[in-house]
Amino acid sequence: MKQKVKDLLKILAIYIIAMFAAVITLKYVPINDILWKTALADFVAMVIVFIFSVRYKNSSVYDPYWSAAPVIIVIYWLFNSGQTDFYYKIIWGLIVIWGTRLTWNWILRWDGMEDEDWRYVNIKKKTGKFYWLASFFGIHLIPTALVFMGLVPIYYMFNSTAISPTSWFAVIAVLFILGAIYLEKTADDTLRIHIKSGRSSTERLQRNVWAIIKYPNYAGEVLFWWGLYFVAIVVDLSLWWTIFGPASITLLFVFVSVPIMKKRLANKSYN
């Protein structure tokens, strides 16, 4: 068995343990508010993943959490809300498509426990003995909190007393999410082919959607979260205040992810 397969099985086992810990939290912690109970379960699962990140000395153990956790969280909310309308099932289905594709993209590019995201390696160099403290807050906790906030519009949509939409706005919102997923997929596929070709160190990627949009993979991800917000306010316009969810994720990409990538590209020499 190849080492990568063995390491992926380790990741699977870690996430099963994390999910089990989350389920135990949901079942036994005496919190009546489902949103806050889910937030605690999400935190517990994240801590389990962090423990294994420390165990394997690799913060990339956390990477699939961004795309895996929302799938589980939203199906729990959907069943708990008692909603049976097909529209809500479509929304969950879109989240499954997004999460599965993003996780698969990570699987394709990850080379095993010896492979750690270059951004984490840089943080490790800068923080030294305080790295795991920085990793807990910056790499594990903050992204977990931001993703949870991004899902808040969906929670309130599921629990809204408003009637499920039948207007064209609902269709447009769903198509918006599909478009965001497709944009991110196209960008990721093009980038992966570019890296595999061996040209990434000598040639800046300027093909396909990369020739039109700067950082289209990031753009697709941000648009996906705005899409979730749009489908929520289509159901119930009074949920406009949940805009802090997609706005927070947008700020993460605009002020953290994009500048880090710009700095990395600026340090490269292209022919």
Short mmCIF file of C-alpha atoms in Angstrom, two decimals:
data_model
loop_
_atom_site.label_atom_id
_atom_site.label_comp_id
_atom_site.label_asym_id
_atom_site.label_seq_id
_atom_site.Cartn_x
_atom_site.Cartn_y
_atom_site.Cartn_z
CA MET A 1 0.00 0.00 0.00
CA LYS A 2 1.37 3.41 -0.97
CA GLN A 3 2.30 5.74 1.87
CA LYS A 4 -0.16 8.39 0.71
CA VAL A 5 -3.04 5.91 0.92
CA LYS A 6 -1.96 4.94 4.44
CA ASP A 7 -1.81 8.59 5.45
CA LEU A 8 -5.24 9.28 3.94
CA LEU A 9 -6.63 6.40 5.99
CA LYS A 10 -5.09 8.03 9.06
CA ILE A 11 -6.84 11.29 8.15
CA LEU A 12 -10.13 9.40 7.75
CA ALA A 13 -9.68 7.78 11.17
CA ILE A 14 -8.90 11.15 12.74
CA TYR A 15 -12.04 12.71 11.31
CA ILE A 16 -14.19 9.77 12.40
CA ILE A 17 -12.87 10.25 15.95
CA ALA A 18 -13.54 13.99 15.71
CA MET A 19 -17.08 13.39 14.46
CA PHE A 20 -17.72 10.88 17.24
CA ALA A 21 -16.59 13.48 19.80
CA ALA A 22 -18.93 16.02 18.21
CA VAL A 23 -21.86 13.58 18.35
CA ILE A 24 -21.19 12.87 22.04
CA THR A 25 -21.17 16.63 22.66
CA LEU A 26 -24.48 17.10 20.85
CA LYS A 27 -26.07 14.25 22.76
CA TYR A 28 -24.94 14.94 26.31
CA VAL A 29 -24.14 18.64 26.72
CA PRO A 30 -27.19 20.34 28.32
CA ILE A 31 -27.49 23.31 25.95
CA ASN A 32 -30.97 23.92 24.56
CA ASP A 33 -30.01 26.34 21.79
CA ILE A 34 -29.13 24.16 18.78
CA LEU A 35 -26.93 26.82 17.19
CA TRP A 36 -24.71 27.17 20.25
CA LYS A 37 -24.70 23.44 20.91
CA THR A 38 -23.51 22.87 17.34
CA ALA A 39 -20.86 25.55 17.77
CA LEU A 40 -19.53 23.72 20.83
CA ALA A 41 -19.57 20.36 19.02
CA ASP A 42 -17.73 21.98 16.11
CA PHE A 43 -15.13 23.34 18.53
CA VAL A 44 -14.67 19.94 20.18
CA ALA A 45 -14.16 18.25 16.80
CA MET A 46 -11.66 20.94 15.81
CA VAL A 47 -9.70 20.40 19.04
CA ILE A 48 -9.50 16.66 18.30
CA VAL A 49 -8.12 17.42 14.84
CA PHE A 50 -5.66 19.89 16.37
CA ILE A 51 -4.39 17.23 18.79
CA PHE A 52 -3.58 15.00 15.82
CA SER A 53 -1.98 17.93 13.99
CA VAL A 54 0.40 18.17 16.95
CA ARG A 55 0.80 14.38 17.05
CA TYR A 56 1.90 14.24 13.42
CA LYS A 57 3.65 17.63 13.54
CA ASN A 58 1.63 18.73 10.52
CA SER A 59 -1.12 21.37 10.58
CA SER A 60 -2.31 20.22 7.17
CA VAL A 61 -4.18 17.50 9.06
CA TYR A 62 -6.74 20.27 9.55
CA ASP A 63 -7.04 21.22 5.86
CA PRO A 64 -10.06 19.01 4.97
CA TYR A 65 -11.98 20.37 7.97
CA TRP A 66 -12.95 23.53 6.07
CA SER A 67 -14.91 21.52 3.50
CA ALA A 68 -15.94 18.45 5.53
CA ALA A 69 -17.47 20.05 8.64
CA PRO A 70 -20.18 22.10 6.85
CA VAL A 71 -21.63 18.97 5.21
CA ILE A 72 -22.16 17.31 8.61
CA ILE A 73 -23.30 20.48 10.38
CA VAL A 74 -25.92 21.39 7.79
CA ILE A 75 -27.46 17.90 7.57
CA TYR A 76 -27.77 17.95 11.37
CA TRP A 77 -29.51 21.32 11.23
CA LEU A 78 -31.79 20.19 8.42
CA PHE A 79 -33.02 17.10 10.26
CA ASN A 80 -33.30 18.97 13.54
CA SER A 81 -35.42 21.72 11.95
CA GLY A 82 -37.94 19.23 10.61
CA GLN A 83 -37.95 20.95 7.23
CA THR A 84 -39.07 18.68 4.41
CA ASP A 85 -39.32 21.18 1.56
CA PHE A 86 -37.30 20.15 -1.50
CA TYR A 87 -35.68 23.59 -1.72
CA TYR A 88 -33.84 23.04 1.57
CA LYS A 89 -32.64 19.63 0.41
CA ILE A 90 -31.29 21.27 -2.75
CA ILE A 91 -29.28 23.70 -0.64
CA TRP A 92 -27.80 20.87 1.42
CA GLY A 93 -27.06 19.01 -1.82
CA LEU A 94 -25.13 22.02 -3.12
CA ILE A 95 -23.09 22.11 0.08
CA VAL A 96 -22.35 18.39 -0.35
CA ILE A 97 -21.19 19.00 -3.93
CA TRP A 98 -19.00 21.91 -2.84
CA GLY A 99 -17.56 20.03 0.16
CA THR A 100 -16.90 16.80 -1.73
CA ARG A 101 -15.20 18.57 -4.62
CA LEU A 102 -13.03 20.73 -2.38
CA THR A 103 -12.02 17.76 -0.24
CA TRP A 104 -11.21 15.72 -3.34
CA ASN A 105 -9.09 18.57 -4.67
CA TRP A 106 -7.14 18.53 -1.41
CA ILE A 107 -6.68 14.74 -1.66
CA LEU A 108 -5.29 15.09 -5.19
CA ARG A 109 -2.67 17.66 -4.22
CA TRP A 110 -1.69 16.38 -0.75
CA ASP A 111 1.29 13.99 -0.72
CA GLY A 112 0.95 12.56 2.78
CA MET A 113 1.99 13.36 6.33
CA GLU A 114 5.35 14.65 5.13
CA ASP A 115 3.57 17.28 3.04
CA GLU A 116 2.59 20.44 4.93
CA ASP A 117 1.08 23.58 3.42
CA TRP A 118 3.88 26.07 2.67
CA ARG A 119 1.98 28.79 4.54
CA TYR A 120 2.10 26.74 7.73
CA VAL A 121 5.79 26.09 7.22
CA ASN A 122 6.37 29.86 6.98
CA ILE A 123 4.35 30.47 10.15
CA LYS A 124 6.43 27.81 11.89
CA LYS A 125 9.64 29.61 10.90
CA LYS A 126 8.33 32.96 12.15
CA THR A 127 6.79 31.82 15.44
CA GLY A 128 9.39 29.27 16.56
CA LYS A 129 8.54 27.71 19.92
CA PHE A 130 5.15 29.46 19.89
CA TYR A 131 4.15 27.74 16.65
CA TRP A 132 1.53 25.40 18.09
CA LEU A 133 -0.14 28.27 19.90
CA ALA A 134 -0.21 30.17 16.60
CA SER A 135 -1.44 27.04 14.83
CA PHE A 136 -4.27 26.50 17.30
CA PHE A 137 -5.63 30.02 16.92
CA GLY A 138 -4.59 31.03 13.41
CA ILE A 139 -4.78 27.76 11.47
CA HIS A 140 -7.43 25.81 13.39
CA LEU A 141 -9.73 27.98 15.52
CA ILE A 142 -10.20 31.11 13.40
CA PRO A 143 -11.02 29.25 10.15
CA THR A 144 -13.42 26.99 12.09
CA ALA A 145 -15.18 30.03 13.55
CA LEU A 146 -15.37 31.78 10.17
CA VAL A 147 -16.85 28.75 8.42
CA PHE A 148 -19.41 28.38 11.21
CA MET A 149 -20.37 32.04 10.84
CA GLY A 150 -20.69 31.50 7.11
CA LEU A 151 -23.24 28.76 7.81
CA VAL A 152 -25.35 30.84 10.20
CA PRO A 153 -27.65 32.13 7.40
CA ILE A 154 -28.48 28.51 6.55
CA TYR A 155 -29.31 27.68 10.17
CA TYR A 156 -31.77 30.55 10.43
CA MET A 157 -33.20 29.77 7.00
CA PHE A 158 -33.98 26.20 8.12
CA ASN A 159 -35.67 27.54 11.24
CA SER A 160 -37.55 30.38 9.58
CA THR A 161 -41.36 30.37 9.57
CA ALA A 162 -41.36 31.94 6.11
CA ILE A 163 -42.81 29.97 3.23
CA SER A 164 -40.30 28.30 0.92
CA PRO A 165 -39.71 30.51 -2.16
CA THR A 166 -41.14 29.71 -5.57
CA SER A 167 -39.86 32.83 -7.35
CA TRP A 168 -37.14 33.14 -9.95
CA PHE A 169 -34.94 34.67 -7.24
CA ALA A 170 -34.65 31.22 -5.66
CA VAL A 171 -33.56 29.74 -8.99
CA ILE A 172 -31.05 32.55 -9.53
CA ALA A 173 -29.61 32.03 -6.03
CA VAL A 174 -29.13 28.30 -6.66
CA LEU A 175 -27.52 28.98 -10.05
CA PHE A 176 -25.25 31.53 -8.37
CA ILE A 177 -23.93 28.84 -6.03
CA LEU A 178 -23.48 26.38 -8.89
CA GLY A 179 -21.57 29.03 -10.82
CA ALA A 180 -19.29 29.67 -7.83
CA ILE A 181 -18.58 25.95 -7.45
CA TYR A 182 -17.84 25.62 -11.17
CA LEU A 183 -15.52 28.66 -11.14
CA GLU A 184 -13.54 27.28 -8.22
CA LYS A 185 -13.38 23.81 -9.77
CA THR A 186 -12.14 25.18 -13.10
CA ALA A 187 -9.52 27.30 -11.35
CA ASP A 188 -8.31 24.41 -9.17
CA ASP A 189 -8.15 21.98 -12.09
CA THR A 190 -6.20 24.44 -14.23
CA LEU A 191 -3.79 25.19 -11.37
CA ARG A 192 -3.23 21.50 -10.65
CA ILE A 193 -2.42 20.78 -14.31
CA HIS A 194 -0.07 23.78 -14.38
CA ILE A 195 1.80 22.56 -11.29
CA LYS A 196 1.95 18.97 -12.53
CA SER A 197 3.43 20.16 -15.84
CA GLY A 198 6.43 21.52 -13.96
CA ARG A 199 5.95 25.05 -15.28
CA SER A 200 4.80 26.64 -12.01
CA SER A 201 8.34 27.68 -11.04
CA THR A 202 9.14 29.36 -14.37
CA GLU A 203 5.80 30.50 -15.78
CA ARG A 204 2.98 32.48 -14.18
CA LEU A 205 -0.39 30.80 -14.72
CA GLN A 206 -2.39 32.88 -17.20
CA ARG A 207 -4.68 30.36 -18.86
CA ASN A 208 -8.38 29.62 -18.71
CA VAL A 209 -10.14 31.56 -15.92
CA TRP A 210 -6.73 32.60 -14.57
CA ALA A 211 -6.35 34.83 -17.64
CA ILE A 212 -9.57 36.66 -16.76
CA ILE A 213 -9.71 36.79 -12.95
CA LYS A 214 -6.94 37.13 -10.40
CA TYR A 215 -7.07 34.25 -7.92
CA PRO A 216 -10.24 32.67 -9.41
CA ASN A 217 -10.06 29.79 -6.91
CA TYR A 218 -10.37 32.29 -4.06
CA ALA A 219 -13.07 34.20 -5.94
CA GLY A 220 -15.11 31.02 -6.41
CA GLU A 221 -14.81 30.18 -2.72
CA VAL A 222 -15.90 33.63 -1.57
CA LEU A 223 -18.82 33.66 -4.04
CA PHE A 224 -19.97 30.27 -2.73
CA TRP A 225 -20.41 31.70 0.78
CA TRP A 226 -22.25 34.72 -0.58
CA GLY A 227 -24.46 32.27 -2.46
CA LEU A 228 -25.45 30.60 0.81
CA TYR A 229 -26.36 34.02 2.17
CA PHE A 230 -28.44 34.80 -0.91
CA VAL A 231 -30.46 31.56 -0.72
CA ALA A 232 -31.22 32.36 2.92
CA ILE A 233 -32.51 35.89 2.33
CA VAL A 234 -34.53 34.67 -0.65
CA VAL A 235 -36.45 32.54 1.86
CA ASP A 236 -36.64 35.20 4.55
CA LEU A 237 -35.48 38.76 3.87
CA SER A 238 -35.42 39.48 7.62
CA LEU A 239 -32.26 37.33 7.76
CA TRP A 240 -30.28 40.14 6.09
CA TRP A 241 -28.36 40.64 9.35
CA THR A 242 -26.56 37.29 8.89
CA ILE A 243 -24.43 39.07 6.31
CA PHE A 244 -21.60 38.98 8.86
CA GLY A 245 -21.04 35.34 7.80
CA PRO A 246 -19.99 35.77 4.17
CA ALA A 247 -18.51 39.19 4.96
CA SER A 248 -16.12 37.64 7.52
CA ILE A 249 -14.95 35.01 5.05
CA THR A 250 -14.49 37.68 2.39
CA LEU A 251 -12.29 39.68 4.76
CA LEU A 252 -10.19 36.57 5.42
CA PHE A 253 -9.44 36.13 1.73
CA VAL A 254 -8.99 39.84 0.93
CA PHE A 255 -6.72 40.69 3.86
CA VAL A 256 -4.99 37.38 4.57
CA SER A 257 -5.10 34.77 1.80
CA VAL A 258 -4.60 37.05 -1.22
CA PRO A 259 -1.77 39.16 0.30
CA ILE A 260 0.09 35.99 1.33
CA MET A 261 -0.20 34.63 -2.21
CA LYS A 262 0.84 37.95 -3.73
CA LYS A 263 3.96 37.99 -1.58
CA ARG A 264 4.81 34.42 -2.58
CA LEU A 265 4.41 35.17 -6.29
CA ALA A 266 6.42 38.39 -5.95
CA ASN A 267 9.37 36.35 -4.66
CA LYS A 268 9.33 34.10 -7.72
CA SER A 269 11.35 34.77 -10.86
CA TYR A 270 9.56 34.00 -14.11
CA ASN A 271 11.09 33.77 -17.56
#
